[in-house]
Coordinates of C-alpha atoms and ligand atoms in Angstrom, one line a residue:
Chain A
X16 CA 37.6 -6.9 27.1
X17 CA 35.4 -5.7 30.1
X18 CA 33.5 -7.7 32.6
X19 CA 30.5 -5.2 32.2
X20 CA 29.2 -7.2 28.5
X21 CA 27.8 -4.3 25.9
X22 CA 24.3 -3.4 25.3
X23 CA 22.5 -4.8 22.9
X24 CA 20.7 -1.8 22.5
X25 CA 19.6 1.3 24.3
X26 CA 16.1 2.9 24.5
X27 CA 14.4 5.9 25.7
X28 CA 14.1 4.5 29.1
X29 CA 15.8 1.3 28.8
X30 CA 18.9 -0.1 28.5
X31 CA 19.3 -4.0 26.5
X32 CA 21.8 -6.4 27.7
X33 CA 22.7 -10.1 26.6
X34 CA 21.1 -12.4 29.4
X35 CA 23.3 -15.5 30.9
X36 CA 21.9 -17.5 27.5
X37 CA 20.9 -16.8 23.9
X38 CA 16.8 -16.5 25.0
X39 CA 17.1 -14.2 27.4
X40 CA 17.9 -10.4 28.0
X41 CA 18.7 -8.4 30.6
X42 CA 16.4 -4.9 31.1
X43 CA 17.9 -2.2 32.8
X44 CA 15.5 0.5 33.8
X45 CA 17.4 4.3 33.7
X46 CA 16.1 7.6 35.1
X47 CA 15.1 9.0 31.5
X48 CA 12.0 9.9 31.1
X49 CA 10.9 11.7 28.1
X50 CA 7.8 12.3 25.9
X51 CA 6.8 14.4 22.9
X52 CA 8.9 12.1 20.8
X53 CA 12.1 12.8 23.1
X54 CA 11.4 16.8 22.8
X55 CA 11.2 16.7 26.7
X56 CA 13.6 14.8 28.2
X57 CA 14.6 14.7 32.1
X58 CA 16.7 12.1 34.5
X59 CA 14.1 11.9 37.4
X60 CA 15.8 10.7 41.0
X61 CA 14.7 6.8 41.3
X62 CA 12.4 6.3 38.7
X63 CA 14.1 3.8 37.3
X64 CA 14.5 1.3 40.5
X65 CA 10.6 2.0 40.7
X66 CA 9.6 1.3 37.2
X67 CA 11.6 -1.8 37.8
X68 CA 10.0 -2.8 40.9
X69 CA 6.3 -2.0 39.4
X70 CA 7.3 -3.9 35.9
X71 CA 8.1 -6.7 38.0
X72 CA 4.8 -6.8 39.9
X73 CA 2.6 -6.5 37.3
X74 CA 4.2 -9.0 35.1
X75 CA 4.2 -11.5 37.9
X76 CA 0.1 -10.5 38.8
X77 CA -0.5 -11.1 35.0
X78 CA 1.4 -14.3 34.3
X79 CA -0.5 -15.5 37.8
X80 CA -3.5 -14.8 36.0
X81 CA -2.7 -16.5 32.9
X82 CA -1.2 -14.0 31.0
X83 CA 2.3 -15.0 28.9
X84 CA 4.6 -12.8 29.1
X85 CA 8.3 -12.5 28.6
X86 CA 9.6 -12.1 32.6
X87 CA 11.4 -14.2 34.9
X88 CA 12.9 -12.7 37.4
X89 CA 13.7 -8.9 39.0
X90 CA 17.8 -9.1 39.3
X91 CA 18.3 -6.0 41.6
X92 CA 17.1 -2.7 42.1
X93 CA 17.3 -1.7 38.6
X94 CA 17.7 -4.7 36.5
X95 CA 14.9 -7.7 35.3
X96 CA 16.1 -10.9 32.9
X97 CA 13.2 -11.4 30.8
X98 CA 12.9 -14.1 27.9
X99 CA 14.1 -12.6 24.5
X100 CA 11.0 -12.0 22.3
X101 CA 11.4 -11.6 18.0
X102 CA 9.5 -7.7 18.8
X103 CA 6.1 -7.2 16.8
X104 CA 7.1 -3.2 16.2
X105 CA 3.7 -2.2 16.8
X106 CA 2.1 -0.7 19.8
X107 CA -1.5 -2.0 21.4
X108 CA -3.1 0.9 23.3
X109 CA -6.0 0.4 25.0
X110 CA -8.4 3.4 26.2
X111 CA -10.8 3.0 28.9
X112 CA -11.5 6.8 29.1
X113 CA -10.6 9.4 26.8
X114 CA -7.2 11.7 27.3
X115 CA -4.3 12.6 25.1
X116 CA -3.9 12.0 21.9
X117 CA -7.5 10.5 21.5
X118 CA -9.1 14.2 22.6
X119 CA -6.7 16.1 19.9
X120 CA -7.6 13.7 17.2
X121 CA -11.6 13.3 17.8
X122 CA -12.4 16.2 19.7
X123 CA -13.5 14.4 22.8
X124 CA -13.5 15.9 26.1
X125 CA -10.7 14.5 28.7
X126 CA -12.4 11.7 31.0
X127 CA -15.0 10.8 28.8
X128 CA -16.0 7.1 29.3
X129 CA -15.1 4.7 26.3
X130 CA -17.7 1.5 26.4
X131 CA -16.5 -0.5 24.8
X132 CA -12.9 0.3 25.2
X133 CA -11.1 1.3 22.6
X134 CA -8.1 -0.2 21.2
X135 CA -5.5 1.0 18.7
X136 CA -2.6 0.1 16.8
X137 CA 0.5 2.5 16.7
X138 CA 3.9 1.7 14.4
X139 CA 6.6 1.6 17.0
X140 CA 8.6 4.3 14.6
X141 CA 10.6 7.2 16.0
X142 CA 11.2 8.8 12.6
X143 CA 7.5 8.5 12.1
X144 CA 6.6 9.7 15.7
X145 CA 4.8 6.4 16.0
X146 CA 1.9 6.6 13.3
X147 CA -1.7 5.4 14.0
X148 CA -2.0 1.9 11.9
X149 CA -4.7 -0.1 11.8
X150 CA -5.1 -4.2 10.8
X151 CA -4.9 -3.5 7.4
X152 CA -1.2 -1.8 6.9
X153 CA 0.0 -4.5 9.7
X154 CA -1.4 -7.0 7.0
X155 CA 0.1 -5.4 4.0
X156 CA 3.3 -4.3 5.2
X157 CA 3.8 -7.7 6.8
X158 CA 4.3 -6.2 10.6
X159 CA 2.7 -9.2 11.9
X160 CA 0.4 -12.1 10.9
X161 CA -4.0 -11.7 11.4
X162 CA -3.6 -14.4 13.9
X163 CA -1.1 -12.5 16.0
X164 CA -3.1 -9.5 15.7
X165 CA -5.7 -11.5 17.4
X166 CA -3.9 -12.8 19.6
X167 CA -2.4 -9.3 20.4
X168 CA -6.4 -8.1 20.6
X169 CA -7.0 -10.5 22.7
X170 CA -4.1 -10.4 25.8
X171 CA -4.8 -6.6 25.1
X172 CA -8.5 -7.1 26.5
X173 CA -7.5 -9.7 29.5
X174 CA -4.7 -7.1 30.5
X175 CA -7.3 -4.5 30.4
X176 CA -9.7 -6.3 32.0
X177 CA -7.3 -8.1 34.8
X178 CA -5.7 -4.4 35.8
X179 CA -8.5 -2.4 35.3
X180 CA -10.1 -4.8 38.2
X181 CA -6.5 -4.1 40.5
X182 CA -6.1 -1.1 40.1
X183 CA -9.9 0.0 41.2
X184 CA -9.4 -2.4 44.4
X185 CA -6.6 0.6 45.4
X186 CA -8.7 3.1 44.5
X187 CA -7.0 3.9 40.9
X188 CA -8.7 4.5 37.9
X189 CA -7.2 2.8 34.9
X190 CA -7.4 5.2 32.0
X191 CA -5.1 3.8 29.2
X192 CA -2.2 1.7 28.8
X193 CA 0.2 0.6 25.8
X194 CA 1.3 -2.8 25.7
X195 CA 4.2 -4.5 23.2
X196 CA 4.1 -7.8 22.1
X197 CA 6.7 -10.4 20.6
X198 CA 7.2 -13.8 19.3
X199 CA 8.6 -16.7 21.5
X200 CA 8.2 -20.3 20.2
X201 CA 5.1 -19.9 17.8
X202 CA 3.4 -17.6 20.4
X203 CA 2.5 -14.2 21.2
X204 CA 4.0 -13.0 24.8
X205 CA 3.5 -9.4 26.4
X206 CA 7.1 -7.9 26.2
X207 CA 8.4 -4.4 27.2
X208 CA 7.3 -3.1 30.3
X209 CA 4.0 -2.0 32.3
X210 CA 4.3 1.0 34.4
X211 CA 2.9 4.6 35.1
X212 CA 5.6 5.5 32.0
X213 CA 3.3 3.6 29.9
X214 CA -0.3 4.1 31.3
X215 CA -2.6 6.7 32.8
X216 CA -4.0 6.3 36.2
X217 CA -6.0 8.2 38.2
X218 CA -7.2 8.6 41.6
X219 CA -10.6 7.9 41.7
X220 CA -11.6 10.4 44.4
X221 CA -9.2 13.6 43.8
X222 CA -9.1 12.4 39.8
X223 CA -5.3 13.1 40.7
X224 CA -2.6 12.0 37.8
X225 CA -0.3 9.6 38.6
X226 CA 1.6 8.6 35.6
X227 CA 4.1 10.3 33.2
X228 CA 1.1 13.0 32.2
X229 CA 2.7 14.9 35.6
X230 CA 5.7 15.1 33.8
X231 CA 4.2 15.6 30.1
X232 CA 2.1 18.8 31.9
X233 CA 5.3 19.7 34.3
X234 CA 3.2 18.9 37.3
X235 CA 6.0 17.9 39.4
X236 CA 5.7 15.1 41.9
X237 CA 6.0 12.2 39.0
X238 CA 8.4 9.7 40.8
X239 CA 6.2 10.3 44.3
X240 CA 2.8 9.4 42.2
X241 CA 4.5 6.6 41.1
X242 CA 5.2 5.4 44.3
X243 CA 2.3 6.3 45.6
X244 CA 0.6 3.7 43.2
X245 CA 3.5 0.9 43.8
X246 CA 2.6 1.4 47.6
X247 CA -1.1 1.2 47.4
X248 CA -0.3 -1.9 45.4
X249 CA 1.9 -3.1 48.5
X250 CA 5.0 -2.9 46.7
X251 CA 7.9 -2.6 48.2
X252 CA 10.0 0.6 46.4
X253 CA 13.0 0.9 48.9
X254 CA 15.3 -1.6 48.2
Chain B
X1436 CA -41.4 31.4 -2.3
X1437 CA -38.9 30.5 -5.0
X1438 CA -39.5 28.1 -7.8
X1439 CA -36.2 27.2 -7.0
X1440 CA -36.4 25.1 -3.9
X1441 CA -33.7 25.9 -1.3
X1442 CA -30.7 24.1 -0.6
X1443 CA -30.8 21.4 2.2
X1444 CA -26.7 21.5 2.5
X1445 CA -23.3 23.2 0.5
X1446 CA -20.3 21.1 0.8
X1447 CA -17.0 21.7 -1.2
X1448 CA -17.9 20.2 -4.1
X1449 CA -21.8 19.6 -4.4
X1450 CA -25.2 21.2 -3.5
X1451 CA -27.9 19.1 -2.3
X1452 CA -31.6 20.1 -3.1
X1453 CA -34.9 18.3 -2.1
X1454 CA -35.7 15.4 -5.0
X1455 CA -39.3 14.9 -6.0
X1456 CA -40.0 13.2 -2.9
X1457 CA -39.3 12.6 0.5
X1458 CA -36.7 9.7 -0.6
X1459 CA -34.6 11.4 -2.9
X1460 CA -32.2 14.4 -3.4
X1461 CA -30.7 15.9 -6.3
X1462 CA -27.1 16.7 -6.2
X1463 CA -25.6 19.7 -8.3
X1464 CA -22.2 19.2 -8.9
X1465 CA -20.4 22.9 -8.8
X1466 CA -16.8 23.5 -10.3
X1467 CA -15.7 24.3 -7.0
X1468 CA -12.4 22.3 -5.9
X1469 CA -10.4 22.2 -3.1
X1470 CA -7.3 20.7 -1.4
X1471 CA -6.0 20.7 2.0
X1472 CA -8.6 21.0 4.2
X1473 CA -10.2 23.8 2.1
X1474 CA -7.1 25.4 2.7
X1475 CA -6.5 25.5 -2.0
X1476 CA -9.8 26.5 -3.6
X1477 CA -10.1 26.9 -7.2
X1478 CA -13.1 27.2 -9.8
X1479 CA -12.2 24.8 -12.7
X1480 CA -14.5 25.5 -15.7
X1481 CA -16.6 22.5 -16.5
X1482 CA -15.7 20.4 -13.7
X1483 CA -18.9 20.0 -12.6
X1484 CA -20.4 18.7 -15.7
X1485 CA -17.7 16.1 -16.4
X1486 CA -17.6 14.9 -12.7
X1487 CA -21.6 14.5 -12.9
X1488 CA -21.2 12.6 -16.1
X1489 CA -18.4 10.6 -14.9
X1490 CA -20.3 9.5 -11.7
X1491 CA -23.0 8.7 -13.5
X1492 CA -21.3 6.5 -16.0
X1493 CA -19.7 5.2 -12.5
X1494 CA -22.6 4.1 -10.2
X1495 CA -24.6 2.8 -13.4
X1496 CA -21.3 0.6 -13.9
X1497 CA -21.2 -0.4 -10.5
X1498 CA -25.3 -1.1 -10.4
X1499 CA -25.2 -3.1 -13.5
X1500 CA -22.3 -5.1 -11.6
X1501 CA -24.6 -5.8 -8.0
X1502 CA -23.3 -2.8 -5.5
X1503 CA -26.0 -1.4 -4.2
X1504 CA -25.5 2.4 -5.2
X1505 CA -28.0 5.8 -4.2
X1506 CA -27.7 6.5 -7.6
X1507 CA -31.0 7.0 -9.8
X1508 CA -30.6 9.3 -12.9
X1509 CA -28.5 12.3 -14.7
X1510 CA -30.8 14.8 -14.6
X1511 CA -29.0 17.4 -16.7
X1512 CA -25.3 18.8 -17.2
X1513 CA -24.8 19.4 -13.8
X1514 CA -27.9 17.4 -11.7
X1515 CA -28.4 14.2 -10.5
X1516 CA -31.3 12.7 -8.7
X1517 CA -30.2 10.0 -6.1
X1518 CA -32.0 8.2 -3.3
X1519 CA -31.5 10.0 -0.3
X1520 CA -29.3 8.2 2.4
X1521 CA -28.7 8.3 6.1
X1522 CA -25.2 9.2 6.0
X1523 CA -22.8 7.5 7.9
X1524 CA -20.1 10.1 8.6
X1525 CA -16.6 7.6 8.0
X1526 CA -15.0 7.9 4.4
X1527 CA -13.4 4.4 3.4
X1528 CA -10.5 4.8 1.4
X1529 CA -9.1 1.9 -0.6
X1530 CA -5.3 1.8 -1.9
X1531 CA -3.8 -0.6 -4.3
X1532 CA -0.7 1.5 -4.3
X1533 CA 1.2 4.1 -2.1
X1534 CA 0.3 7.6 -2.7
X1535 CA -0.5 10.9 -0.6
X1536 CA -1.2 10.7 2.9
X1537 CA 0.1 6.7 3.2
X1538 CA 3.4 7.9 1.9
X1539 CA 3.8 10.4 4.6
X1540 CA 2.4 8.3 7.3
X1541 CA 4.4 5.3 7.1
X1542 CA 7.4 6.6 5.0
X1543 CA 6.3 4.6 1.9
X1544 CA 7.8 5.7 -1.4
X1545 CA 4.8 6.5 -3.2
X1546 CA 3.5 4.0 -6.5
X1547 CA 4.4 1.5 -4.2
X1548 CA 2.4 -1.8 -4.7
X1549 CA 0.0 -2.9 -1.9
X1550 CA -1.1 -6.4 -1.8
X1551 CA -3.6 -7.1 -0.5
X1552 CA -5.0 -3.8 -0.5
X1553 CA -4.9 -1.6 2.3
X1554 CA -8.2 -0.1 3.3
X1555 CA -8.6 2.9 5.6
X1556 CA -11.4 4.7 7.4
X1557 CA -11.0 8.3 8.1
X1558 CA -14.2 10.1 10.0
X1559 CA -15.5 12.8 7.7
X1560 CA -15.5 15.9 9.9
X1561 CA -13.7 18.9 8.3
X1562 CA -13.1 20.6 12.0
X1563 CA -11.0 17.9 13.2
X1564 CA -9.2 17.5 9.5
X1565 CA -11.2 14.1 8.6
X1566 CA -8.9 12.1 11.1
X1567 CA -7.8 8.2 10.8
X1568 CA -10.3 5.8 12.8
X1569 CA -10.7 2.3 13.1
X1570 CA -13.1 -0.3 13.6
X1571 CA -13.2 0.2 17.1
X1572 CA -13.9 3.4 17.1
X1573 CA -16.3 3.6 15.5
X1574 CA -17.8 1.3 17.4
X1575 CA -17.3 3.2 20.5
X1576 CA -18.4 6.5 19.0
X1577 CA -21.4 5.0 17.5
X1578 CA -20.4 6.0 14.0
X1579 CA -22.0 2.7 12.8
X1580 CA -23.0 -0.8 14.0
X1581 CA -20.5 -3.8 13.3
X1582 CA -22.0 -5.2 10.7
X1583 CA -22.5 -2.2 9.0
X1584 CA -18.8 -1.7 9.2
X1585 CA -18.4 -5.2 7.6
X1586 CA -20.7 -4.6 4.7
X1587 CA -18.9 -1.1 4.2
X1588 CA -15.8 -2.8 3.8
X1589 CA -17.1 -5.7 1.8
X1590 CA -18.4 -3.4 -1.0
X1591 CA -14.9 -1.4 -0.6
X1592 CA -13.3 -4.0 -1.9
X1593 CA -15.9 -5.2 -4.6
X1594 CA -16.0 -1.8 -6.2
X1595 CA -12.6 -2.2 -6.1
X1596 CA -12.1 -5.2 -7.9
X1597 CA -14.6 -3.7 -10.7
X1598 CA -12.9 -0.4 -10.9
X1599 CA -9.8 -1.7 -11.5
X1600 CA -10.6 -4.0 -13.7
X1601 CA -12.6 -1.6 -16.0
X1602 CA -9.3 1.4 -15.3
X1603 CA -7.3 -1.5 -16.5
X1604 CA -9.3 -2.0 -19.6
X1605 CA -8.5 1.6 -20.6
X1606 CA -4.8 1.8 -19.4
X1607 CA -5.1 3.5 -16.2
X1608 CA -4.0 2.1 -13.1
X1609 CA -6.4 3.0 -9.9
X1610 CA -4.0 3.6 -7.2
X1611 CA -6.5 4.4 -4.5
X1612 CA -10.2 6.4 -3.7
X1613 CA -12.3 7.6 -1.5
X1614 CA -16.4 6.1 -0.6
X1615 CA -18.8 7.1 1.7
X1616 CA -21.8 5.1 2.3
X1617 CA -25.0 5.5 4.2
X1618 CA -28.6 3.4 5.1
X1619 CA -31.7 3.1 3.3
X1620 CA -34.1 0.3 4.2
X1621 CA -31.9 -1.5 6.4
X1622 CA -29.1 -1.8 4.1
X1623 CA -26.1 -0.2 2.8
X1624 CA -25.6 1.6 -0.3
X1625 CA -23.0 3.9 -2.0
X1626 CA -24.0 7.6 -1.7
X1627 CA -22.0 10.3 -2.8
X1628 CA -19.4 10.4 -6.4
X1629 CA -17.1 8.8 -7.6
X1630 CA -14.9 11.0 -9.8
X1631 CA -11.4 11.6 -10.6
X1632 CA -11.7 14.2 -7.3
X1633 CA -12.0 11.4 -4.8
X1634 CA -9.6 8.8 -6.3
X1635 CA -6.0 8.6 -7.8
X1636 CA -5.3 7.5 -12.2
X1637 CA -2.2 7.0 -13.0
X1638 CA -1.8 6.5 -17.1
X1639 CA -0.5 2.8 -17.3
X1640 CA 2.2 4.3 -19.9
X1641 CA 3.5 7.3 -18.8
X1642 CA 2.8 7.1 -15.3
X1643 CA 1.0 10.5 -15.5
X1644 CA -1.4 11.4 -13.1
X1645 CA -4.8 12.3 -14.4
X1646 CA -6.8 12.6 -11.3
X1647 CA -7.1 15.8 -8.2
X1648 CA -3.1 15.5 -7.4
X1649 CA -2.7 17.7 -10.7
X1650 CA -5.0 20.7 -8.9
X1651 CA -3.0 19.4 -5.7
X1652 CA 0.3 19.9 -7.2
X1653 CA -0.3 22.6 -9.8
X1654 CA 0.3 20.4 -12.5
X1655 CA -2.1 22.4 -14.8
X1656 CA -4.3 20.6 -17.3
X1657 CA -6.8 19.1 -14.5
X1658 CA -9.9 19.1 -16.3
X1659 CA -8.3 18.5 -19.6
X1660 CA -7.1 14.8 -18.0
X1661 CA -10.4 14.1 -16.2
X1662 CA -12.1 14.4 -19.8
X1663 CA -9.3 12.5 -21.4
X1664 CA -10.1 9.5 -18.6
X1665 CA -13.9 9.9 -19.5
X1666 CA -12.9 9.7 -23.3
X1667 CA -11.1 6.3 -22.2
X1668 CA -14.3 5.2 -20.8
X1669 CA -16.6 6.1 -23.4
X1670 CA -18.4 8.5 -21.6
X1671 CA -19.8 11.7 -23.1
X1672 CA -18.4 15.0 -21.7
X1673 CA -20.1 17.6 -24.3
X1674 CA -23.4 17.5 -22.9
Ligands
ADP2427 N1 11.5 -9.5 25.8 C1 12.0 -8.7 24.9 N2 12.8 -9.1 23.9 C2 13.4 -8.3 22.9 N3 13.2 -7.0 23.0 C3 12.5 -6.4 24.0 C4 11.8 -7.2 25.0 N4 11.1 -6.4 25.8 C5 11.3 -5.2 25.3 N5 12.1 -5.2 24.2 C6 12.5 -4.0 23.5 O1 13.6 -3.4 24.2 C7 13.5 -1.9 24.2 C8 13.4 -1.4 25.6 O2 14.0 -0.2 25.7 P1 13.1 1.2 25.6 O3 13.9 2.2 26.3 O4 11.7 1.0 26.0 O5 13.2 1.4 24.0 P2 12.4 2.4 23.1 O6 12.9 3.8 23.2 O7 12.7 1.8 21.7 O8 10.9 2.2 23.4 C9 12.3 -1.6 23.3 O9 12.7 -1.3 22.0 C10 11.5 -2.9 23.4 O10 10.7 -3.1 22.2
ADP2428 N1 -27.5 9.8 -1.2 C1 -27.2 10.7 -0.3 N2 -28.0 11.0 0.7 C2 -27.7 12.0 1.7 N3 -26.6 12.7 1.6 C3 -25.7 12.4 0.7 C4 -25.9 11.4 -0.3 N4 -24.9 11.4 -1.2 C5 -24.0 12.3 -0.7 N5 -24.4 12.9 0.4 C6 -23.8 14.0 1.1 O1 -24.0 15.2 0.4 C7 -22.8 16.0 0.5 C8 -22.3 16.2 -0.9 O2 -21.6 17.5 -1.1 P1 -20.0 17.6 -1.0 O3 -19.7 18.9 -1.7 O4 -19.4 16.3 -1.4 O5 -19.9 17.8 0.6 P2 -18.7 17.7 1.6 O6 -17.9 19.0 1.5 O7 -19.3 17.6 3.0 O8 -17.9 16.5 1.2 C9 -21.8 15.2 1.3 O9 -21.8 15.7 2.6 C10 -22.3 13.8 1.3 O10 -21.9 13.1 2.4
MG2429 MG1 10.0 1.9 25.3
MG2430 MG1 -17.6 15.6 -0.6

């Protein structure tokens, strides 16, 4: 017996807890960060408490703007209760300008403009290193229903097209992102997390990084990009 | 000045020649087959002929049953005169059960049945090792309009609904193939072949495969089991 109650499950950058009822959980944001399918793995100093912080912004600036998603409230420095989703385990990624995996696999230059954006479907599968699916498998293979693939296209779009807008007001390009999404009483909610772990950002005048590709290339400097972002976004990343 | 005219392009499996006109081309079918990229090569004796008779006997099947095909005549063993297409540059692979590439993807076991269908479309660009796309790319990239897309994948299906039927009918089981289609005169039509090098026959009985995985695998006996299919089919291979 322990006051402490055990995870429920622990990610690559997350840790799981039972919330203070059956629909909710508690998220608890570490210091891991790793990519490459966990080949690269590092503790950075504070990333979690600022992957928290951010999280918590941008779910709050979405739901303002109409967007359901699975938070309610930040707890401390490193923990948010969110509302317990059933998990689609599929990954939306939406590309506003070329980079990463999109360059290897079409042999498109880094930066390039996408118009219109382009979205794509990834099985959330470690063993599989997180294969590109598209409508048809998630039909077939029963990963989720058409309508909650359209539903998923669409909160995919408004996310895009919500952040994209904030993110250029503090002079930050928005590049790509990945979203998950799960089921909470017949509808589709944004789940997971949104921060520079997740997304590419650049600065629009030095074309800078300032997401998890500093730490993908070993450009040092990750955790102060990211708070570079969370200040020009006037959040507060010292509590 | 040749009485031969020259080749307009080699690919891996066909030439294409100038038809009699502006509108049409004549494809040679070689005995040339490959695997992996290019990476296997092989010359099987009499390949050629029996894939241009099978195609034949194919597209005429198809036209007879409403798909618009490029298809006009055999011309001899190894020629056939077709209406020449503007390409579109995405192959659209259909699978009615798990095999190849799927399997390793998504960690199917393969023969698996998939219902509905799952439908695939892969950009046909050898360099970058014909990698997965989706509808949205190829919006983006301009590979084809919307619409176009839709009537790709319309015909997808209705060819395979026919095929499998007429497989059936001869106790093979079509477990998946490969299309390409391009424009003429504002709509779409199937270009290219359809042989047993771009799809997968498994013998309803024994389960044996009498399509390219034998050349894939070393099996042995590939042309012997391509004839054996057309035999099934009724179509003359002694030209
Ligand atoms: N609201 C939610 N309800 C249930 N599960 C969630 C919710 N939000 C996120 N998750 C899941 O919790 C895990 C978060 O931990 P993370 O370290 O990101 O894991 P992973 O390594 O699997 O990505 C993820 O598997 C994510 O899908
Ligand atoms: N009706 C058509 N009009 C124009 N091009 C065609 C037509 N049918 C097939 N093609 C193209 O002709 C080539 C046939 O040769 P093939 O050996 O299959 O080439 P590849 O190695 O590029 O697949 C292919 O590139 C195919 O896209
Ligand atoms: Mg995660
Ligand atoms: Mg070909």
């Amino acid at each position: 017996m322990s006051d402490v109650p055990a995870a429920l499950y622990e990610g690559k950058a997350k840790i799981v807890y039972p919330g203070e009822d059956a629909d909710t959980l508690v998220l608890f944001f570490k210091d891991d960060t790793s990519a490459f399918d966990g080949e690269k793995r590092e503790q950075l100093a504070r990333k979690g408490e600022i992957n928290n912080a951010f999280n918590a912004y941008i779910q709050t600036y979405l739901q303002e703007h109409g967007v359901p998603t699975h938070f309610l409230r930040r707890l401390d420095a490193r923990r948010s209760l969110v509302r317990r989703l059933d998990m689609i385990p599929v990954e939306s990624v939406l590309r506003n300008r070329a980079a990463g995996s999109l360059c290897r696999r079409l042999g498109v230059e880094e930066g390039r403009l996408l118009e219109p954006p382009v979205l794509e479907f990834f099985l959330k599968n470690d063993a599989l290193h997180d294969p590109m699916i598209n409508r048809s498998h998630i039909r077939t293979f029963g990963y989720a229903h058409a309508e909650e693939v359209e539903r998923m296209e669409y909160w995919t779009l408004r996310v895009n097209a919500l952040l994209r807008e904030r993110f250029a007001q503090v002079g930050l390009i928005l590049v790509d992102f990945k979203l998950e999404f799960g089921r909470f009483a017949g509808e589709i909610f944004l789940g997971d997390e949104f921060s520079p772990d997740g997304c590419r950002l650049w600065d629009v005048q030095s074309q800078e990084k300032m997401d998890k590709d500093r730490f993908r290339r070993g450009l040092g400097g990750v955790v102060e990009a990211y708070i570079e972002v969370a200040r020009r976004l006037g959040i507060a990343t010292d509590a």
